[in-house]
Amino acid sequence: MLFDELKTVLISIGLPEEELTPETGREEAGLDSLAIAELALVLRRDGGLAVEEDEIHAAATLGEVAAAVRGGKVAAP
Amino acid sequence: MSGAEVCVTGIGLVTPAGDGREAGWERVCKGLPASTLEREGDALRLACRVPPFDPGRVGRARARKPDRCAQLALLAASEAVADAGLEPGRWDGARVAVVVGTGSGGAGTLEAEHRALLERGPAYVSPFAVPSSLANSVAAQLAIEFGASGPGLTVNTACASGATAVGTARDLLALDRCDIALVGGAEASLTPYYFAGFSQLGALSERFEDPTGALRPFDVDRDGFVMGEGAGILVLERPADARARRVRVRARIVGYGASSDAHHVVSPHPGGVGITAAVRAALADAGAGAADVAHVNAHGTGTRRGDSIEAAVLATLLPHRPPVTSTKGVTGHLLGAAGAVEAALTALTVERGLLPPTANLRRLGPGIDLDVVTECRPAAPALALSTSVGFGGHNAVLVVAVP
């Protein structure tokens, strides 16, 4: 997933747009465990992507989150 | 407890009458009903909605997924806190309480997520479904937003919730549980479930041919209420604290009375025993007599039975016939928010010396012997009542006085 695509999803789940750069820390951006669960749900529901929440938890920055999502598999319908 | 009074130092309103305190007050005084006709598939329905607002105004709280009910409360609370001249970053949060009355809490979230559960399965239910739909989510969102780490309470007495919340916050201040109370009511249940449920009860007006004339408090042709959404938040402080801050006091809450009919799940007691007891308790609490009441902001939802019973109680208890208003003719019935919004409107009434009219009242119904205000009327009520009644037989009455 490209960072800009991730950014669009993050904005849609209510994260503040002005703080979303690839270098922004995951927690600093507000991507806590509840928000990660929400992100995984939206990616699964709207993008058909199955992502491992543990991998997103392991990401330190939003750039790393995008990379983790990029490795996501297409979810079974 | 009797004689414990608190000052209203801030008011915020987000209602169908207007986005903001002054916009709402202006429309209420003009007597312009906010009710509109909506189509849902083949069905018609009447509703009073808050004017559209930019979701960006909810600010960082958006990331916490507040239900619309909490969003309306956040907007109203921001206005109330600013009105009181308070800066949340600079107060002692541990001494700030939040008390919210709501009937259905996050009903919109609950219904949407329940649809997702049924249509797509449990894996598609948002992790925010529970924290955003619980009734306490409104008080929680306000506490987080304003750093109010004192007591946080959610009260539910159905359509009396907002008034019960104000009375409860008054008690917390009197007991020194807090120094500042953010208190009010919020409701956003213009949802399929509540439209259907209230309709099946026969509580809603079906005057689809005349949407703005549908909710007619005390009128001979009244046929039920129109559901509305909204929030009203007040900032309450003890008089000594308000004086020490040299802040403008809009009004005082000098009495509170509550009761239960203990009679029926929806019908008020035909003899009005519960509302009578609540009015008497509120006046005793204020150390006032019936003759001191110069104005009543009535519950007056426009239902046939409810208005008749309330009118009979007021006529019996207040034989000097003080002017009575039901602002629901303009705002619609804001359910759990109604009591707080009306407490705020009553505070503005005594502050500004203007009695708002009762919209859509053309001819009083039989047996209603009240001086119901039909045109905005200059007056200077030193003491006013705000009455609220809720399903289940809950009654809450506030006594509002000039500063």
GROMACS .gro file of C-alpha atoms in nm:
model
  480
    1MET     CA    1   0.000   0.000   0.000
    2LEU     CA    2   0.130   0.344  -0.092
    3PHE     CA    3   0.166   0.585   0.198
    4ASP     CA    4  -0.087   0.826   0.048
    5GLU     CA    5  -0.344   0.544   0.032
    6LEU     CA    6  -0.280   0.460   0.397
    7LYS     CA    7  -0.305   0.829   0.485
    8THR     CA    8  -0.651   0.847   0.324
    9VAL     CA    9  -0.768   0.550   0.534
   10LEU     CA   10  -0.616   0.695   0.852
   11ILE     CA   11  -0.798   1.025   0.793
   12SER     CA   12  -1.121   0.833   0.735
   13ILE     CA   13  -1.091   0.672   1.080
   14GLY     CA   14  -1.048   1.012   1.241
   15LEU     CA   15  -0.673   1.062   1.276
   16PRO     CA   16  -0.555   1.426   1.243
   17GLU     CA   17  -0.443   1.488   0.883
   18GLU     CA   18  -0.174   1.741   0.963
   19GLU     CA   19   0.023   1.489   1.169
   20LEU     CA   20   0.033   1.207   0.915
   21THR     CA   21   0.377   1.171   0.752
   22PRO     CA   22   0.583   0.857   0.692
   23GLU     CA   23   0.817   0.970   0.971
   24THR     CA   24   0.542   1.026   1.227
   25GLY     CA   25   0.557   0.785   1.519
   26ARG     CA   26   0.269   0.536   1.519
   27GLU     CA   27   0.157   0.618   1.872
   28GLU     CA   28   0.217   0.988   1.823
   29ALA     CA   29  -0.030   0.979   1.533
   30GLY     CA   30  -0.292   0.825   1.761
   31LEU     CA   31  -0.270   0.476   1.612
   32ASP     CA   32  -0.321   0.294   1.942
   33SER     CA   33  -0.450  -0.062   1.980
   34LEU     CA   34  -0.813   0.040   1.932
   35ALA     CA   35  -0.730   0.244   1.623
   36ILE     CA   36  -0.521  -0.046   1.484
   37ALA     CA   37  -0.819  -0.277   1.522
   38GLU     CA   38  -1.032  -0.020   1.342
   39LEU     CA   39  -0.771   0.019   1.066
   40ALA     CA   40  -0.757  -0.359   1.016
   41LEU     CA   41  -1.136  -0.371   0.996
   42VAL     CA   42  -1.154  -0.092   0.737
   43LEU     CA   43  -0.877  -0.249   0.525
   44ARG     CA   44  -1.055  -0.584   0.538
   45ARG     CA   45  -1.400  -0.441   0.470
   46ASP     CA   46  -1.319  -0.182   0.205
   47GLY     CA   47  -0.992  -0.301   0.054
   48GLY     CA   48  -1.016  -0.677   0.089
   49LEU     CA   49  -0.679  -0.674   0.265
   50ALA     CA   50  -0.603  -0.913   0.550
   51VAL     CA   51  -0.339  -0.753   0.771
   52GLU     CA   52  -0.180  -0.890   1.085
   53GLU     CA   53  -0.252  -0.647   1.368
   54ASP     CA   54   0.064  -0.768   1.543
   55GLU     CA   55   0.275  -0.643   1.251
   56ILE     CA   56   0.116  -0.299   1.274
   57HIS     CA   57   0.176  -0.298   1.649
   58ALA     CA   58   0.543  -0.369   1.577
   59ALA     CA   59   0.571  -0.067   1.346
   60ALA     CA   60   0.736   0.238   1.500
   61THR     CA   61   0.641   0.489   1.229
   62LEU     CA   62   0.354   0.533   0.987
   63GLY     CA   63   0.595   0.452   0.702
   64GLU     CA   64   0.652   0.114   0.865
   65VAL     CA   65   0.276   0.072   0.906
   66ALA     CA   66   0.235   0.124   0.529
   67ALA     CA   67   0.503  -0.139   0.466
   68ALA     CA   68   0.329  -0.384   0.701
   69VAL     CA   69  -0.001  -0.325   0.524
   70ARG     CA   70   0.172  -0.371   0.185
   71GLY     CA   71   0.252  -0.726   0.294
   72GLY     CA   72  -0.115  -0.790   0.363
   73LYS     CA   73  -0.284  -1.072   0.179
   74VAL     CA   74  -0.609  -1.038  -0.009
   75ALA     CA   75  -0.878  -1.143   0.235
   76ALA     CA   76  -1.101  -1.434   0.153
   77PRO     CA   77  -1.441  -1.307   0.041
   78MET     CA   78  -2.962   2.022   5.142
   79SER     CA   79  -3.252   2.267   5.122
   80GLY     CA   80  -3.143   2.610   5.010
   81ALA     CA   81  -2.828   2.488   4.834
   82GLU     CA   82  -2.808   2.700   4.524
   83VAL     CA   83  -2.568   2.701   4.232
   84CYS     CA   84  -2.488   2.954   3.963
   85VAL     CA   85  -2.524   2.900   3.590
   86THR     CA   86  -2.204   3.057   3.456
   87GLY     CA   87  -2.203   2.902   3.109
   88ILE     CA   88  -2.458   2.776   2.858
   89GLY     CA   89  -2.405   2.587   2.532
   90LEU     CA   90  -2.687   2.477   2.304
   91VAL     CA   91  -2.688   2.273   1.984
   92THR     CA   92  -3.050   2.211   1.895
   93PRO     CA   93  -3.283   2.203   1.596
   94ALA     CA   94  -3.360   2.567   1.681
   95GLY     CA   95  -3.001   2.659   1.605
   96ASP     CA   96  -2.635   2.566   1.618
   97GLY     CA   97  -2.529   2.769   1.917
   98ARG     CA   98  -2.690   2.933   2.218
   99GLU     CA   99  -2.783   3.266   2.059
  100ALA     CA  100  -2.911   3.119   1.731
  101GLY     CA  101  -3.130   2.880   1.928
  102TRP     CA  102  -3.260   3.143   2.166
  103GLU     CA  103  -3.348   3.376   1.876
  104ARG     CA  104  -3.550   3.110   1.695
  105VAL     CA  105  -3.723   2.997   2.014
  106CYS     CA  106  -3.827   3.358   2.080
  107LYS     CA  107  -3.955   3.394   1.723
  108GLY     CA  108  -4.161   3.078   1.768
  109LEU     CA  109  -4.045   2.924   1.440
  110PRO     CA  110  -4.086   2.543   1.457
  111ALA     CA  111  -3.790   2.335   1.338
  112SER     CA  112  -3.996   2.031   1.238
  113THR     CA  113  -3.954   1.897   0.885
  114LEU     CA  114  -4.106   1.616   0.681
  115GLU     CA  115  -3.878   1.330   0.575
  116ARG     CA  116  -3.927   1.029   0.349
  117GLU     CA  117  -3.775   0.693   0.435
  118GLY     CA  118  -3.861   0.460   0.149
  119ASP     CA  119  -4.238   0.467   0.128
  120ALA     CA  120  -4.279   0.595   0.482
  121LEU     CA  121  -4.321   0.956   0.593
  122ARG     CA  122  -4.185   1.086   0.920
  123LEU     CA  123  -4.143   1.414   1.104
  124ALA     CA  124  -3.818   1.515   1.269
  125CYS     CA  125  -3.637   1.810   1.422
  126ARG     CA  126  -3.270   1.794   1.324
  127VAL     CA  127  -2.970   2.000   1.426
  128PRO     CA  128  -2.855   2.213   1.130
  129PRO     CA  129  -2.564   2.051   0.940
  130PHE     CA  130  -2.225   2.122   1.099
  131ASP     CA  131  -1.866   2.070   0.988
  132PRO     CA  132  -1.746   1.744   1.151
  133GLY     CA  133  -1.404   1.908   1.176
  134ARG     CA  134  -1.545   2.115   1.463
  135VAL     CA  135  -1.543   1.802   1.677
  136GLY     CA  136  -1.163   1.825   1.651
  137ARG     CA  137  -0.925   1.562   1.782
  138ALA     CA  138  -1.214   1.382   1.947
  139ARG     CA  139  -1.302   1.242   1.602
  140ALA     CA  140  -1.029   0.981   1.645
  141ARG     CA  141  -1.220   0.853   1.950
  142LYS     CA  142  -1.521   0.781   1.730
  143PRO     CA  143  -1.781   0.974   1.925
  144ASP     CA  144  -2.136   0.884   1.834
  145ARG     CA  145  -2.343   1.174   1.703
  146CYS     CA  146  -2.494   1.208   2.051
  147ALA     CA  147  -2.148   1.272   2.198
  148GLN     CA  148  -2.055   1.499   1.906
  149LEU     CA  149  -2.351   1.726   1.980
  150ALA     CA  150  -2.256   1.727   2.349
  151LEU     CA  151  -1.892   1.811   2.267
  152LEU     CA  152  -2.003   2.111   2.057
  153ALA     CA  153  -2.245   2.233   2.323
  154ALA     CA  154  -1.989   2.185   2.600
  155SER     CA  155  -1.725   2.381   2.408
  156GLU     CA  156  -1.967   2.672   2.387
  157ALA     CA  157  -2.064   2.643   2.754
  158VAL     CA  158  -1.703   2.629   2.879
  159ALA     CA  159  -1.607   2.931   2.668
  160ASP     CA  160  -1.920   3.113   2.786
  161ALA     CA  161  -1.811   3.057   3.145
  162GLY     CA  162  -1.468   3.204   3.070
  163LEU     CA  163  -1.298   2.880   3.172
  164GLU     CA  164  -0.982   2.734   3.022
  165PRO     CA  165  -0.978   2.356   3.062
  166GLY     CA  166  -0.597   2.346   3.045
  167ARG     CA  167  -0.578   2.575   3.347
  168TRP     CA  168  -0.835   2.431   3.584
  169ASP     CA  169  -0.794   2.163   3.849
  170GLY     CA  170  -0.949   1.878   3.652
  171ALA     CA  171  -0.995   1.664   3.960
  172ARG     CA  172  -1.252   1.918   4.084
  173VAL     CA  173  -1.451   1.922   3.761
  174ALA     CA  174  -1.747   1.684   3.739
  175VAL     CA  175  -1.934   1.575   3.428
  176VAL     CA  176  -2.299   1.476   3.457
  177VAL     CA  177  -2.488   1.384   3.142
  178GLY     CA  178  -2.849   1.286   3.094
  179THR     CA  179  -2.931   1.078   2.789
  180GLY     CA  180  -3.208   0.842   2.698
  181SER     CA  181  -3.043   0.624   2.436
  182GLY     CA  182  -2.674   0.724   2.435
  183GLY     CA  183  -2.506   0.612   2.116
  184ALA     CA  184  -2.817   0.476   1.947
  185GLY     CA  185  -2.690   0.553   1.596
  186THR     CA  186  -2.371   0.354   1.651
  187LEU     CA  187  -2.557   0.066   1.814
  188GLU     CA  188  -2.799   0.033   1.524
  189ALA     CA  189  -2.534   0.069   1.251
  190GLU     CA  190  -2.302  -0.186   1.412
  191HIS     CA  191  -2.590  -0.423   1.474
  192ARG     CA  192  -2.670  -0.405   1.103
  193ALA     CA  193  -2.304  -0.483   1.025
  194LEU     CA  194  -2.321  -0.781   1.261
  195LEU     CA  195  -2.635  -0.921   1.096
  196GLU     CA  196  -2.537  -0.846   0.737
  197ARG     CA  197  -2.161  -0.920   0.738
  198GLY     CA  198  -2.079  -1.100   1.060
  199PRO     CA  199  -1.895  -1.036   1.388
  200ALA     CA  200  -1.558  -0.971   1.217
  201TYR     CA  201  -1.708  -0.657   1.066
  202VAL     CA  202  -1.823  -0.498   1.390
  203SER     CA  203  -1.609  -0.197   1.478
  204PRO     CA  204  -1.391  -0.218   1.789
  205PHE     CA  205  -1.549   0.118   1.875
  206ALA     CA  206  -1.901  -0.030   1.868
  207VAL     CA  207  -1.929  -0.081   2.243
  208PRO     CA  208  -1.734   0.222   2.374
  209SER     CA  209  -1.923   0.452   2.136
  210SER     CA  210  -2.272   0.314   2.196
  211LEU     CA  211  -2.275   0.276   2.574
  212ALA     CA  212  -2.485   0.546   2.737
  213ASN     CA  213  -2.188   0.665   2.943
  214SER     CA  214  -1.986   0.736   2.627
  215VAL     CA  215  -2.110   1.096   2.619
  216ALA     CA  216  -1.984   1.176   2.970
  217ALA     CA  217  -1.660   0.989   2.895
  218GLN     CA  218  -1.598   1.189   2.577
  219LEU     CA  219  -1.656   1.518   2.761
  220ALA     CA  220  -1.425   1.414   3.045
  221ILE     CA  221  -1.146   1.323   2.800
  222GLU     CA  222  -1.193   1.635   2.587
  223PHE     CA  223  -1.190   1.880   2.877
  224GLY     CA  224  -0.960   1.697   3.119
  225ALA     CA  225  -1.244   1.673   3.369
  226SER     CA  226  -1.119   1.401   3.602
  227GLY     CA  227  -1.369   1.456   3.883
  228PRO     CA  228  -1.684   1.246   3.925
  229GLY     CA  229  -1.838   1.137   3.596
  230LEU     CA  230  -2.201   1.035   3.590
  231THR     CA  231  -2.462   0.934   3.338
  232VAL     CA  232  -2.825   0.955   3.443
  233ASN     CA  233  -3.122   0.814   3.262
  234THR     CA  234  -3.476   0.904   3.354
  235ALA     CA  235  -3.592   0.885   2.992
  236CYS     CA  236  -3.730   1.222   2.882
  237ALA     CA  237  -3.652   1.375   3.223
  238SER     CA  238  -3.282   1.279   3.198
  239GLY     CA  239  -3.149   1.628   3.125
  240ALA     CA  240  -3.331   1.781   3.422
  241THR     CA  241  -3.228   1.495   3.651
  242ALA     CA  242  -2.867   1.555   3.544
  243VAL     CA  243  -2.885   1.925   3.634
  244GLY     CA  244  -3.038   1.843   3.972
  245THR     CA  245  -2.777   1.574   4.036
  246ALA     CA  246  -2.493   1.813   3.949
  247ARG     CA  247  -2.640   2.069   4.186
  248ASP     CA  248  -2.629   1.805   4.459
  249LEU     CA  249  -2.265   1.716   4.379
  250LEU     CA  250  -2.167   2.083   4.414
  251ALA     CA  251  -2.363   2.117   4.738
  252LEU     CA  252  -2.184   1.811   4.878
  253ASP     CA  253  -1.844   1.957   4.777
  254ARG     CA  254  -1.774   1.664   4.545
  255CYS     CA  255  -1.655   1.913   4.283
  256ASP     CA  256  -1.608   2.286   4.224
  257ILE     CA  257  -1.729   2.298   3.865
  258ALA     CA  258  -1.992   2.082   3.697
  259LEU     CA  259  -2.030   2.037   3.324
  260VAL     CA  260  -2.385   1.914   3.313
  261GLY     CA  261  -2.657   1.863   3.061
  262GLY     CA  262  -2.832   1.632   2.825
  263ALA     CA  263  -2.770   1.491   2.481
  264GLU     CA  264  -2.974   1.281   2.243
  265ALA     CA  265  -2.931   1.168   1.884
  266SER     CA  266  -3.183   0.891   1.838
  267LEU     CA  267  -3.341   0.991   1.506
  268THR     CA  268  -3.283   0.631   1.406
  269PRO     CA  269  -3.501   0.363   1.243
  270TYR     CA  270  -3.549   0.178   1.572
  271TYR     CA  271  -3.666   0.481   1.770
  272PHE     CA  272  -3.884   0.617   1.489
  273ALA     CA  273  -4.054   0.279   1.465
  274GLY     CA  274  -4.081   0.226   1.840
  275PHE     CA  275  -4.227   0.567   1.924
  276SER     CA  276  -4.458   0.544   1.623
  277GLN     CA  277  -4.590   0.206   1.734
  278LEU     CA  278  -4.657   0.355   2.077
  279GLY     CA  279  -4.878   0.616   1.913
  280ALA     CA  280  -4.671   0.895   2.070
  281LEU     CA  281  -4.574   1.077   1.750
  282SER     CA  282  -4.768   1.342   1.561
  283GLU     CA  283  -4.883   1.225   1.219
  284ARG     CA  284  -4.965   1.569   1.084
  285PHE     CA  285  -4.752   1.509   0.773
  286GLU     CA  286  -4.947   1.766   0.572
  287ASP     CA  287  -4.834   2.044   0.808
  288PRO     CA  288  -4.481   1.961   0.933
  289THR     CA  289  -4.410   2.292   1.106
  290GLY     CA  290  -4.752   2.284   1.271
  291ALA     CA  291  -4.725   1.925   1.390
  292LEU     CA  292  -4.614   1.964   1.754
  293ARG     CA  293  -4.886   2.172   1.923
  294PRO     CA  294  -4.837   2.190   2.299
  295PHE     CA  295  -5.165   2.232   2.491
  296ASP     CA  296  -5.360   2.286   2.166
  297VAL     CA  297  -5.706   2.141   2.112
  298ASP     CA  298  -5.582   1.959   1.800
  299ARG     CA  299  -5.254   1.820   1.940
  300ASP     CA  300  -5.180   1.465   1.827
  301GLY     CA  301  -4.836   1.380   1.965
  302PHE     CA  302  -4.477   1.495   1.958
  303VAL     CA  303  -4.205   1.529   1.695
  304MET     CA  304  -3.874   1.365   1.781
  305GLY     CA  305  -3.568   1.585   1.788
  306GLU     CA  306  -3.196   1.560   1.853
  307GLY     CA  307  -2.963   1.797   2.029
  308ALA     CA  308  -2.760   1.883   2.335
  309GLY     CA  309  -2.764   2.142   2.608
  310ILE     CA  310  -2.471   2.182   2.847
  311LEU     CA  311  -2.453   2.415   3.147
  312VAL     CA  312  -2.156   2.511   3.361
  313LEU     CA  313  -2.258   2.520   3.726
  314GLU     CA  314  -2.055   2.660   4.016
  315ARG     CA  315  -2.118   2.749   4.378
  316PRO     CA  316  -2.197   3.119   4.430
  317ALA     CA  317  -1.879   3.188   4.629
  318ASP     CA  318  -1.663   3.039   4.352
  319ALA     CA  319  -1.845   3.233   4.081
  320ARG     CA  320  -1.800   3.553   4.283
  321ALA     CA  321  -1.432   3.479   4.337
  322ARG     CA  322  -1.386   3.437   3.960
  323ARG     CA  323  -1.581   3.759   3.901
  324VAL     CA  324  -1.769   3.578   3.625
  325ARG     CA  325  -2.105   3.679   3.487
  326VAL     CA  326  -2.385   3.466   3.635
  327ARG     CA  327  -2.672   3.408   3.393
  328ALA     CA  328  -2.911   3.254   3.647
  329ARG     CA  329  -2.921   3.038   3.958
  330ILE     CA  330  -3.056   2.687   4.014
  331VAL     CA  331  -3.213   2.721   4.357
  332GLY     CA  332  -3.424   2.408   4.385
  333TYR     CA  333  -3.467   2.054   4.256
  334GLY     CA  334  -3.738   1.799   4.311
  335ALA     CA  335  -3.771   1.448   4.176
  336SER     CA  336  -4.023   1.167   4.204
  337SER     CA  337  -4.152   0.853   4.038
  338ASP     CA  338  -4.516   0.784   3.961
  339ALA     CA  339  -4.460   0.415   4.035
  340HIS     CA  340  -4.760   0.362   3.815
  341HIS     CA  341  -4.703   0.261   3.450
  342VAL     CA  342  -4.423   0.211   3.195
  343VAL     CA  343  -4.539   0.494   2.966
  344SER     CA  344  -4.860   0.655   3.094
  345PRO     CA  345  -4.830   0.930   3.352
  346HIS     CA  346  -5.042   0.883   3.663
  347PRO     CA  347  -5.389   1.017   3.571
  348GLY     CA  348  -5.400   1.219   3.890
  349GLY     CA  349  -5.057   1.368   3.827
  350VAL     CA  350  -4.936   1.259   4.171
  351GLY     CA  351  -4.574   1.223   4.063
  352ILE     CA  352  -4.535   1.558   3.893
  353THR     CA  353  -4.724   1.722   4.182
  354ALA     CA  354  -4.481   1.571   4.432
  355ALA     CA  355  -4.181   1.682   4.225
  356VAL     CA  356  -4.304   2.042   4.197
  357ARG     CA  357  -4.373   2.056   4.571
  358ALA     CA  358  -4.034   1.905   4.652
  359ALA     CA  359  -3.856   2.150   4.423
  360LEU     CA  360  -4.029   2.451   4.578
  361ALA     CA  361  -3.959   2.326   4.931
  362ASP     CA  362  -3.597   2.270   4.833
  363ALA     CA  363  -3.579   2.629   4.708
  364GLY     CA  364  -3.748   2.761   5.022
  365ALA     CA  365  -4.009   2.918   4.793
  366GLY     CA  366  -4.386   2.918   4.790
  367ALA     CA  367  -4.613   2.844   4.497
  368ALA     CA  368  -4.702   3.214   4.475
  369ASP     CA  369  -4.335   3.296   4.406
  370VAL     CA  370  -4.346   3.110   4.073
  371ALA     CA  371  -4.359   3.374   3.799
  372HIS     CA  372  -4.312   3.149   3.496
  373VAL     CA  373  -4.314   2.780   3.398
  374ASN     CA  374  -4.121   2.623   3.112
  375ALA     CA  375  -4.348   2.320   3.089
  376HIS     CA  376  -4.272   1.970   2.967
  377GLY     CA  377  -4.564   2.012   2.720
  378THR     CA  378  -4.480   1.754   2.454
  379GLY     CA  379  -4.806   1.785   2.264
  380THR     CA  380  -4.944   1.444   2.357
  381ARG     CA  381  -5.312   1.440   2.442
  382ARG     CA  382  -5.288   1.281   2.784
  383GLY     CA  383  -4.953   1.417   2.898
  384ASP     CA  384  -5.041   1.781   2.833
  385SER     CA  385  -5.381   1.744   3.003
  386ILE     CA  386  -5.234   1.594   3.318
  387GLU     CA  387  -4.950   1.847   3.339
  388ALA     CA  388  -5.188   2.138   3.280
  389ALA     CA  389  -5.422   2.017   3.555
  390VAL     CA  390  -5.132   1.986   3.800
  391LEU     CA  391  -4.998   2.334   3.720
  392ALA     CA  392  -5.345   2.491   3.744
  393THR     CA  393  -5.402   2.328   4.084
  394LEU     CA  394  -5.061   2.404   4.233
  395LEU     CA  395  -5.027   2.754   4.086
  396PRO     CA  396  -5.375   2.910   4.108
  397HIS     CA  397  -5.230   3.259   4.042
  398ARG     CA  398  -5.181   3.143   3.679
  399PRO     CA  399  -4.820   3.236   3.602
  400PRO     CA  400  -4.740   3.242   3.229
  401VAL     CA  401  -4.654   2.898   3.091
  402THR     CA  402  -4.445   2.813   2.785
  403SER     CA  403  -4.358   2.492   2.608
  404THR     CA  404  -4.054   2.558   2.394
  405LYS     CA  405  -4.096   2.212   2.237
  406GLY     CA  406  -4.326   2.370   1.980
  407VAL     CA  407  -4.006   2.511   1.826
  408THR     CA  408  -3.736   2.260   1.919
  409GLY     CA  409  -3.935   1.937   1.900
  410HIS     CA  410  -3.902   1.683   2.180
  411LEU     CA  411  -3.533   1.632   2.245
  412LEU     CA  412  -3.605   1.333   2.471
  413GLY     CA  413  -3.314   1.283   2.713
  414ALA     CA  414  -3.169   1.623   2.623
  415ALA     CA  415  -3.498   1.811   2.667
  416GLY     CA  416  -3.472   1.880   3.040
  417ALA     CA  417  -3.124   2.029   3.011
  418VAL     CA  418  -3.202   2.233   2.701
  419GLU     CA  419  -3.515   2.367   2.873
  420ALA     CA  420  -3.325   2.442   3.195
  421ALA     CA  421  -3.087   2.646   2.979
  422LEU     CA  422  -3.374   2.822   2.801
  423THR     CA  423  -3.537   2.894   3.138
  424ALA     CA  424  -3.208   3.043   3.260
  425LEU     CA  425  -3.197   3.267   2.952
  426THR     CA  426  -3.565   3.359   3.010
  427VAL     CA  427  -3.499   3.491   3.362
  428GLU     CA  428  -3.170   3.652   3.255
  429ARG     CA  429  -3.322   3.840   2.962
  430GLY     CA  430  -3.673   3.914   3.086
  431LEU     CA  431  -3.841   3.762   2.782
  432LEU     CA  432  -4.089   3.475   2.787
  433PRO     CA  433  -4.058   3.264   2.472
  434PRO     CA  434  -4.384   3.171   2.300
  435THR     CA  435  -4.546   2.831   2.263
  436ALA     CA  436  -4.546   2.767   1.889
  437ASN     CA  437  -4.852   2.628   1.713
  438LEU     CA  438  -5.097   2.700   1.995
  439ARG     CA  439  -5.413   2.826   1.827
  440ARG     CA  440  -5.681   2.724   2.078
  441LEU     CA  441  -5.632   2.569   2.421
  442GLY     CA  442  -5.753   2.213   2.456
  443PRO     CA  443  -6.056   2.145   2.675
  444GLY     CA  444  -5.983   2.157   3.047
  445ILE     CA  445  -5.649   2.338   3.001
  446ASP     CA  446  -5.681   2.643   3.222
  447LEU     CA  447  -5.338   2.803   3.190
  448ASP     CA  448  -5.199   3.135   3.073
  449VAL     CA  449  -4.998   2.985   2.786
  450VAL     CA  450  -4.768   3.236   2.619
  451THR     CA  451  -4.830   3.252   2.243
  452GLU     CA  452  -4.627   3.563   2.155
  453CYS     CA  453  -4.283   3.653   2.290
  454ARG     CA  454  -4.371   3.846   2.605
  455PRO     CA  455  -4.154   4.088   2.805
  456ALA     CA  456  -4.162   3.997   3.172
  457ALA     CA  457  -3.925   3.981   3.464
  458PRO     CA  458  -3.976   3.645   3.634
  459ALA     CA  459  -3.757   3.635   3.945
  460LEU     CA  460  -3.832   3.265   3.987
  461ALA     CA  461  -3.933   3.005   3.727
  462LEU     CA  462  -3.995   2.632   3.710
  463SER     CA  463  -3.877   2.391   3.444
  464THR     CA  464  -4.075   2.068   3.453
  465SER     CA  465  -3.976   1.736   3.296
  466VAL     CA  466  -4.151   1.403   3.275
  467GLY     CA  467  -4.012   1.075   3.147
  468PHE     CA  468  -4.135   0.733   3.042
  469GLY     CA  469  -4.144   0.499   3.335
  470GLY     CA  470  -4.303   0.772   3.544
  471HIS     CA  471  -3.993   0.978   3.626
  472ASN     CA  472  -4.045   1.343   3.714
  473ALA     CA  473  -3.784   1.616   3.764
  474VAL     CA  474  -3.846   1.981   3.839
  475LEU     CA  475  -3.588   2.259   3.858
  476VAL     CA  476  -3.633   2.599   4.018
  477VAL     CA  477  -3.446   2.868   3.826
  478ALA     CA  478  -3.397   3.217   3.966
  479VAL     CA  479  -3.242   3.547   3.864
  480PRO     CA  480  -2.878   3.593   3.973
   0.00000   0.00000   0.00000
